[in-house]
mmCIF file of C-alpha atoms in Angstrom:
data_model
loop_
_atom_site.group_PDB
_atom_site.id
_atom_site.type_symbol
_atom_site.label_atom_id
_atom_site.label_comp_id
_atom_site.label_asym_id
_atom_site.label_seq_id
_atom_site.Cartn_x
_atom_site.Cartn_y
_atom_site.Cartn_z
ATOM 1 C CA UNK A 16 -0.797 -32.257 8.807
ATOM 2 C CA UNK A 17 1.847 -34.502 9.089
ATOM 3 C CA UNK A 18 2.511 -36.568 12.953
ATOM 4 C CA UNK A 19 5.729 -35.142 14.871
ATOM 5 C CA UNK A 20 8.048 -38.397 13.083
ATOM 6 C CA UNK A 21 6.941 -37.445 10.095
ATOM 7 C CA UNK A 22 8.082 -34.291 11.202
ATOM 8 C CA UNK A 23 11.444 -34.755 12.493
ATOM 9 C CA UNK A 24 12.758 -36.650 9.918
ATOM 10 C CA UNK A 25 11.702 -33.935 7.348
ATOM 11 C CA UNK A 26 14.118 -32.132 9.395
ATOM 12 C CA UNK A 27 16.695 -33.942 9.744
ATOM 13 C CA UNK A 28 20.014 -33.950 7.790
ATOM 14 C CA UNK A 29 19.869 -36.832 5.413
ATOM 15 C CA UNK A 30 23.040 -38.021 5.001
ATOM 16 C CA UNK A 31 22.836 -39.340 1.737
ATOM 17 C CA UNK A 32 22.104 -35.705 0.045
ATOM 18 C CA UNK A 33 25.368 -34.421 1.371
ATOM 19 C CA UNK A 34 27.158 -36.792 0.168
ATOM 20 C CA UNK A 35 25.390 -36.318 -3.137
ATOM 21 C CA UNK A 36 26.182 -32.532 -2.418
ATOM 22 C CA UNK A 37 30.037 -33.570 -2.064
ATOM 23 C CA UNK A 38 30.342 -35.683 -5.329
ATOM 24 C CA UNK A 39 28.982 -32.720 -6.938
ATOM 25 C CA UNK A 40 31.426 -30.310 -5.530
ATOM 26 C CA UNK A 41 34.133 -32.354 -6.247
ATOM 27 C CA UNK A 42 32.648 -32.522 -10.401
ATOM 28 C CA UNK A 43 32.754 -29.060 -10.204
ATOM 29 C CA UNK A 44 36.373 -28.496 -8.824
ATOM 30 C CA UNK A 45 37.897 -31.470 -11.378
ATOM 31 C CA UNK A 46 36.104 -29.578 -13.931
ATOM 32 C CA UNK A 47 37.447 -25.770 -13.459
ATOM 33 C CA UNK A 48 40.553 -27.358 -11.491
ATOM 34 C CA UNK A 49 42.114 -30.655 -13.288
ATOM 35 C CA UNK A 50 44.656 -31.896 -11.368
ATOM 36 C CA UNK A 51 44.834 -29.698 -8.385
ATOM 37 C CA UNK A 52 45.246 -30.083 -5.236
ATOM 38 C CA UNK A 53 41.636 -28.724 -4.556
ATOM 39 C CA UNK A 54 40.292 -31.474 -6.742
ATOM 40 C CA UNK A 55 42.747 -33.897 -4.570
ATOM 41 C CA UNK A 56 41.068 -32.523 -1.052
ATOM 42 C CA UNK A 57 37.561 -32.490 -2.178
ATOM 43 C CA UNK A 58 37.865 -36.390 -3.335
ATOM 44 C CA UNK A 59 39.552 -36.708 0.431
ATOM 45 C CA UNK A 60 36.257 -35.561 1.737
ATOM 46 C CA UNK A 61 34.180 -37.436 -0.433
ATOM 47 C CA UNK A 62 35.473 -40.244 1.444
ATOM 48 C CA UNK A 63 35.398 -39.146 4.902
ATOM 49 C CA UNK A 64 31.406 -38.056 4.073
ATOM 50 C CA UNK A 65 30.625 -41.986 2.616
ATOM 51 C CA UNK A 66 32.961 -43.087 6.093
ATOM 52 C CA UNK A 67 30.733 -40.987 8.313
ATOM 53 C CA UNK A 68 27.346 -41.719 7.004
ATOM 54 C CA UNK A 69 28.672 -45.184 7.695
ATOM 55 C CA UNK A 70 29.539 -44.454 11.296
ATOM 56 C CA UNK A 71 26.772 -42.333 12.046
ATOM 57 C CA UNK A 72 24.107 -44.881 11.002
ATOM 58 C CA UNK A 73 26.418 -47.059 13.275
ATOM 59 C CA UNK A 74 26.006 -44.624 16.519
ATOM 60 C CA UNK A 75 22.306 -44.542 15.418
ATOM 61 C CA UNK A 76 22.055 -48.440 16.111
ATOM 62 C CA UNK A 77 21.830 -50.111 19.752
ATOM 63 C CA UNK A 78 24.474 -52.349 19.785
ATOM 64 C CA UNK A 79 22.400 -55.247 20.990
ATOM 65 C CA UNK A 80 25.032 -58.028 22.099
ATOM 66 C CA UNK A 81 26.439 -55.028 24.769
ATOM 67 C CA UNK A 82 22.857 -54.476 25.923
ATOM 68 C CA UNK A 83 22.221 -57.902 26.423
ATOM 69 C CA UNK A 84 25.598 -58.657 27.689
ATOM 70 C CA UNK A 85 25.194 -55.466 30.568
ATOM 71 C CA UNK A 86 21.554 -56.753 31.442
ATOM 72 C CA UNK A 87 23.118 -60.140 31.976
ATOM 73 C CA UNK A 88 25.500 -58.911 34.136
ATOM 74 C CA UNK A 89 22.835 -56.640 35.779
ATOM 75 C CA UNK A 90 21.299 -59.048 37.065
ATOM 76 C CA UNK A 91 23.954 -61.268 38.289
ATOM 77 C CA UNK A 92 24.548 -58.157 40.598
ATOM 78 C CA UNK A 93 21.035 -57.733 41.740
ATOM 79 C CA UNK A 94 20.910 -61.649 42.351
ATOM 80 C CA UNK A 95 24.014 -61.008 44.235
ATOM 81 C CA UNK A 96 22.734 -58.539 46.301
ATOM 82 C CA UNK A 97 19.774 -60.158 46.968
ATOM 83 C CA UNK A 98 21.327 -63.206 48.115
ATOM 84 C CA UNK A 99 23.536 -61.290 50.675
ATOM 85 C CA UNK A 100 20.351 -59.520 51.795
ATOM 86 C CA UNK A 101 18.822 -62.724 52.713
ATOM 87 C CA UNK A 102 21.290 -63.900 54.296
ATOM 88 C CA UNK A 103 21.825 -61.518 56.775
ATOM 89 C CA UNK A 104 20.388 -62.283 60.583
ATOM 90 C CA UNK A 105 19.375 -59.858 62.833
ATOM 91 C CA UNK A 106 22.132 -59.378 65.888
ATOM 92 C CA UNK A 107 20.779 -61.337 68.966
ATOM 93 C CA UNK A 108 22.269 -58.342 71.291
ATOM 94 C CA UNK A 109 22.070 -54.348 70.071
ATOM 95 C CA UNK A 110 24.820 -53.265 68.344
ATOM 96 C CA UNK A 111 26.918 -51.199 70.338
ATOM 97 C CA UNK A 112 27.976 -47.229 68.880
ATOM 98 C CA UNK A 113 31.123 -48.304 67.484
ATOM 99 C CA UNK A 114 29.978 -51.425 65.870
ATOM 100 C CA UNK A 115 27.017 -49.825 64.009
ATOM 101 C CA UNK A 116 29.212 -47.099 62.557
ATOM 102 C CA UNK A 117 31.940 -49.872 61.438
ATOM 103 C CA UNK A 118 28.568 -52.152 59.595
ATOM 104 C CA UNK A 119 27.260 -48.338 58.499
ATOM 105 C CA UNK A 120 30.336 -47.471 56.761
ATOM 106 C CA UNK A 121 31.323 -51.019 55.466
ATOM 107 C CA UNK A 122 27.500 -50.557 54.032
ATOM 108 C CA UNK A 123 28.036 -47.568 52.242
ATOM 109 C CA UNK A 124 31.066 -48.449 50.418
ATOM 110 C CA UNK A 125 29.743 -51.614 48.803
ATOM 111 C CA UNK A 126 26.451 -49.209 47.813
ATOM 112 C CA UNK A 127 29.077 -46.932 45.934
ATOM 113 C CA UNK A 128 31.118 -49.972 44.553
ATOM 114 C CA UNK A 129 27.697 -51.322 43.205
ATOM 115 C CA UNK A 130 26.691 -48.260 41.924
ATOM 116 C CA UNK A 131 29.681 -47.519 40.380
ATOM 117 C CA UNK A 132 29.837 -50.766 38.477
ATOM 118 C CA UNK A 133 26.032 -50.474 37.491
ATOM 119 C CA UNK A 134 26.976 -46.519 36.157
ATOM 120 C CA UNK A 135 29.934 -48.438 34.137
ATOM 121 C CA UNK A 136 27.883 -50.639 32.531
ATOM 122 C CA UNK A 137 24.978 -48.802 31.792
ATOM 123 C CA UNK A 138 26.699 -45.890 29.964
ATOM 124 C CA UNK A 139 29.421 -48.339 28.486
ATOM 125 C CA UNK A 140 27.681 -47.975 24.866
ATOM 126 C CA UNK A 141 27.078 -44.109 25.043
ATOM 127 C CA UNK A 142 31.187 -43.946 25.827
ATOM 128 C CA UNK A 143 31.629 -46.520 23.018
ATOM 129 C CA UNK A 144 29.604 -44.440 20.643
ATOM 130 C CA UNK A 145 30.984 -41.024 22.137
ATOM 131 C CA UNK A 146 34.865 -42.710 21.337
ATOM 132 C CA UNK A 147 34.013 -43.114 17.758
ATOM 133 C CA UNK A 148 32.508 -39.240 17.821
ATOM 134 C CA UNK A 149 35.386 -38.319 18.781
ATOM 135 C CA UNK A 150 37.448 -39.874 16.613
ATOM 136 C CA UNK A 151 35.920 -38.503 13.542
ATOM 137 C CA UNK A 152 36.020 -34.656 14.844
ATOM 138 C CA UNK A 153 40.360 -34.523 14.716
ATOM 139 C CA UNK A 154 39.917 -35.702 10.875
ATOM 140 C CA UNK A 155 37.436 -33.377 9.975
ATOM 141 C CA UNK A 156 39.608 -30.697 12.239
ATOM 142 C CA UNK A 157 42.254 -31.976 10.059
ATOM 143 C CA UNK A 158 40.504 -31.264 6.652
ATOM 144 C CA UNK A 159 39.250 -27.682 7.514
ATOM 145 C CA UNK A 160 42.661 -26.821 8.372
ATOM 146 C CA UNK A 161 44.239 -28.645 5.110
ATOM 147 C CA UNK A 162 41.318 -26.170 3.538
ATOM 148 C CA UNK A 163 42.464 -23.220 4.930
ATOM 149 C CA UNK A 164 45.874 -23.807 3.388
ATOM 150 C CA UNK A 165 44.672 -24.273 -0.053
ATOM 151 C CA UNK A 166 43.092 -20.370 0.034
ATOM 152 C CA UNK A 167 45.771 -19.470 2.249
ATOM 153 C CA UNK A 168 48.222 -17.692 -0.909
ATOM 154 C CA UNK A 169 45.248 -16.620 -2.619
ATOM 155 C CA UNK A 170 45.361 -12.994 -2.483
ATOM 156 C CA UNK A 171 42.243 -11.065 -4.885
ATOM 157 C CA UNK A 172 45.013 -7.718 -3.838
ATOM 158 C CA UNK A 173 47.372 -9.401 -5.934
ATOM 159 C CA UNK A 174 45.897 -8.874 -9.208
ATOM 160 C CA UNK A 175 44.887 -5.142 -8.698
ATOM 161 C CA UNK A 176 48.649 -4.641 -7.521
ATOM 162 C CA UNK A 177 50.960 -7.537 -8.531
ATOM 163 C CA UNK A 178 54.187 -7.271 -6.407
ATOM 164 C CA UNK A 179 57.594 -9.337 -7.844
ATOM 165 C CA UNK A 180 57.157 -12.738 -8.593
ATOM 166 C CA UNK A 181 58.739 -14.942 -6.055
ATOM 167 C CA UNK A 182 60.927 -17.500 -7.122
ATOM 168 C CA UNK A 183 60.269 -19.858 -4.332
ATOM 169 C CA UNK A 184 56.272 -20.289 -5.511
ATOM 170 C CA UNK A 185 54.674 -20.900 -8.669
ATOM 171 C CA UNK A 186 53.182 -17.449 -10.843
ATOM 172 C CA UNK A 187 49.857 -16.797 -10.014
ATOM 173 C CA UNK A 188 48.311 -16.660 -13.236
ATOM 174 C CA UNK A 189 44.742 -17.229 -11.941
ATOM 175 C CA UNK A 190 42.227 -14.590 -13.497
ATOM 176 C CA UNK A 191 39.609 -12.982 -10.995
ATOM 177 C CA UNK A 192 36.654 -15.109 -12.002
ATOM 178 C CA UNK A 193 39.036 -18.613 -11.669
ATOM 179 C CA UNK A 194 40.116 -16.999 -8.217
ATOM 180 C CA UNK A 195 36.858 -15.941 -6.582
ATOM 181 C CA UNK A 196 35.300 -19.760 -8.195
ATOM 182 C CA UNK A 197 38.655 -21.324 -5.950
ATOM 183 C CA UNK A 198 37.799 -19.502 -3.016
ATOM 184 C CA UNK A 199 34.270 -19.975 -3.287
ATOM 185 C CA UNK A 200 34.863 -24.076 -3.534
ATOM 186 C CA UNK A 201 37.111 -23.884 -0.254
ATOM 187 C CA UNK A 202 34.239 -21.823 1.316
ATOM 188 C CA UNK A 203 31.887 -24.683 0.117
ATOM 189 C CA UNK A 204 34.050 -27.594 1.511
ATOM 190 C CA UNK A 205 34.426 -25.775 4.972
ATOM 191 C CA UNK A 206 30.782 -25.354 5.365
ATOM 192 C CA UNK A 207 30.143 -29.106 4.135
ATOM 193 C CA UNK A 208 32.910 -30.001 6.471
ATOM 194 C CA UNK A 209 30.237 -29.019 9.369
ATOM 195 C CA UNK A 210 27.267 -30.755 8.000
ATOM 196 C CA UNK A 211 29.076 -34.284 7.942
ATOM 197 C CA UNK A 212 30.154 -33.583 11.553
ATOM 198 C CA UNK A 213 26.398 -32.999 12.054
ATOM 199 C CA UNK A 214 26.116 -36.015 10.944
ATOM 200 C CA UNK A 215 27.019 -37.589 13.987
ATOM 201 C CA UNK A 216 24.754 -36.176 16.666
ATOM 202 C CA UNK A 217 21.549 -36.147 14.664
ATOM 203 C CA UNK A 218 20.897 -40.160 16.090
ATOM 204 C CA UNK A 219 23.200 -39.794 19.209
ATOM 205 C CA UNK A 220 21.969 -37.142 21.632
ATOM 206 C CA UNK A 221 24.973 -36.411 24.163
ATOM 207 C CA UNK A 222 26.813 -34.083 25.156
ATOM 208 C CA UNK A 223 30.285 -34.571 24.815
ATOM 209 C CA UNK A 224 29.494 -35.505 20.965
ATOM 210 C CA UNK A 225 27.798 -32.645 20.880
ATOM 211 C CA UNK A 226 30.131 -30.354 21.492
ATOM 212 C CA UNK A 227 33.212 -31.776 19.438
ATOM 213 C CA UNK A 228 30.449 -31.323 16.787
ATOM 214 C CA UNK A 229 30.230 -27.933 17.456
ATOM 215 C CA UNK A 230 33.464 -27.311 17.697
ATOM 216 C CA UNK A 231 34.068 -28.398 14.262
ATOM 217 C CA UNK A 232 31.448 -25.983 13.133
ATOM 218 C CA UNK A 233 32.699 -22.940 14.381
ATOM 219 C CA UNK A 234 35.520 -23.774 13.629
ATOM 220 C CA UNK A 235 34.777 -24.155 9.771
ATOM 221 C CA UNK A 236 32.534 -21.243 10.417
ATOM 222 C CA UNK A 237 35.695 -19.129 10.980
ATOM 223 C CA UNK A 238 38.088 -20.315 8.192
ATOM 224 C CA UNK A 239 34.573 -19.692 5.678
ATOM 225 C CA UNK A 240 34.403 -16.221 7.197
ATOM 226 C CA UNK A 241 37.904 -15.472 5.819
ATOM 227 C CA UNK A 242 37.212 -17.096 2.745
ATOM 228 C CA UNK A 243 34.381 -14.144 2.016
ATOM 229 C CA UNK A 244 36.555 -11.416 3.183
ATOM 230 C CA UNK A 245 38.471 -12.130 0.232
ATOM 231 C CA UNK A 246 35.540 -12.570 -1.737
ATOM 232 C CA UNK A 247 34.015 -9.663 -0.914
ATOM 233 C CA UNK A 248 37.232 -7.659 -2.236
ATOM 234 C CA UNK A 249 37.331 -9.595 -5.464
ATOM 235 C CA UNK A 250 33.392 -7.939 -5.984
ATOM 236 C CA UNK A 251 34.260 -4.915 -4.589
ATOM 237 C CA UNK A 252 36.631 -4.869 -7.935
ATOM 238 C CA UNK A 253 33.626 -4.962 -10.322
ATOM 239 C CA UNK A 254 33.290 -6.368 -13.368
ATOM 240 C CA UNK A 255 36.711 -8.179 -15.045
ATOM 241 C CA UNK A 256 38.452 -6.194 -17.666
ATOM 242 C CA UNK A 257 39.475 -8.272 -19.667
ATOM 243 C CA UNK A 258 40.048 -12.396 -19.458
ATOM 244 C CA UNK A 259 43.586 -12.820 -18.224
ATOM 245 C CA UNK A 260 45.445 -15.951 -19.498
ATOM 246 C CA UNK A 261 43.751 -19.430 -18.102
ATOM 247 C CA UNK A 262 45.648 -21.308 -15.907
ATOM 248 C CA UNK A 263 46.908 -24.761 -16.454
ATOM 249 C CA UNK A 264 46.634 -27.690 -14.193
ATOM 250 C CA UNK A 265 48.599 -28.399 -11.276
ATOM 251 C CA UNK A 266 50.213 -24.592 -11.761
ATOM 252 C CA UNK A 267 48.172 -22.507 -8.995
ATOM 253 C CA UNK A 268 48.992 -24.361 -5.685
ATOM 254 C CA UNK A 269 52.475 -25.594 -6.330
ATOM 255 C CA UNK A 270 52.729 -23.770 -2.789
ATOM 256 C CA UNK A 271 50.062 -26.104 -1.035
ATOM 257 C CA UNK A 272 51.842 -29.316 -1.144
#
């Protein structure tokens, strides 16, 4: 039986499989898709998945000149402090009412000054960390969305009843096997979209980076769940007829630039 490390980092996300996982996808899509768009996206998060493992191995890391540079200054304050309290005398006469609450309250707001400056400093990297977090959610908000484009025009109703070609868009000469493998890459890239943002949490454990993460899941979780609506009418449709004509690169988004 293994020991509970041994555990957790057999369950852990290892960040270089998923970005193995993406370079495969994006073989795949170059392969049925030269030239698209799709193909164009995929490599785009290829290299947001190599820039994240980066960062997240990053977060993972103390960043040791801060911590030594906050315990420095740590205790520069508590030698401060301790100073002052030395140096204070005791009053040769009782304090009278007025006096004590004027020394009481004068007390109390250097303790909150103090503590405030000691609460800056100590959470100063987990804010650093959380920045970067942060950062890396609005691309990868960016990407779903850019993903949810690409299957946007993809209609499986259009090739049970084709309507009049539109001359402001390409023809949609994409067969139903060539659609449903499209929509089935865009459903792939949304949900691999969510494991790089997992990416960042799996070392960093707070909150606010936390839930940008899972905002970026659910939200991929969404645009997938249209994805299969759409795939689940294309199976509905049984078995293909016959192979309509293959398409030809760059001719089946025109209408996603």
């Amino acid at each position: 039986m293994g020991t509970p490390a041994t555990a957790r980092r057999d369950l852990s996300l290892d960040a270089d499989s998923v970005a193995d996982t993406v370079e495969l996808l994006c073989r795949r899509v170059e392969e049925r898709f030269p030239g698209s768009g799709l193909a164009r996206l995929c490599r785009e998060l290829d290299r947001v998945t190599e820039q994240a493992r980066q960062r997240a191995a990053w977060i993972g890391r103390p960043i040791l000149s801060l911590r030594i540079a906050v315990g420095l200054l740590l205790l520069l304050i508590a030698a401060g402090l301790a100073g002052t309290a030395v140096s204070l005398h005791r009053p040769k006469e009782p304090l009278e009412a007025f006096q004590f609450i004027q020394v009481l309250e004068s007390s109390i707001n250097d303790v909150v000054l103090v503590g405030a400056g000691v609460f800056f400093l100590v959470t100063l990297e987990t804010r650093i960390k959380r920045s970067r977090a942060l950062e890396a959610r609005r691309e990868l908000r960016a990407i779903a969305h850019i993903i949810d484009m690409h299957q946007l025009t993809k209609d499986p109703e259009w090739l049970v009843t084709p309507g009049r070609e539109s001359s402001l868009i390409e023809r949609r000469t994409m067969s139903r096997f060539e659609l449903s493998r499209y929509l089935d890459y865009c459903s792939e890239m949304l949900s691999i979209t969510g494991k790089v943002a997992a990416l960042y949490i799996q070392d960093f454990d707070d909150d606010g980076a936390l839930a940008a993460v899972n905002e970026v899941e659910s939200l991929s979780t969404g645009l997938s769940r249209k994805i299969w609506q759409k795939l689940m009418i294309l199976y509905a449709m049984g078995p293909e007829a016959e192979p309509q004509a293959r398409i030809t690169p760059g001719n089946f988004d025109a209408d996603e630039a």
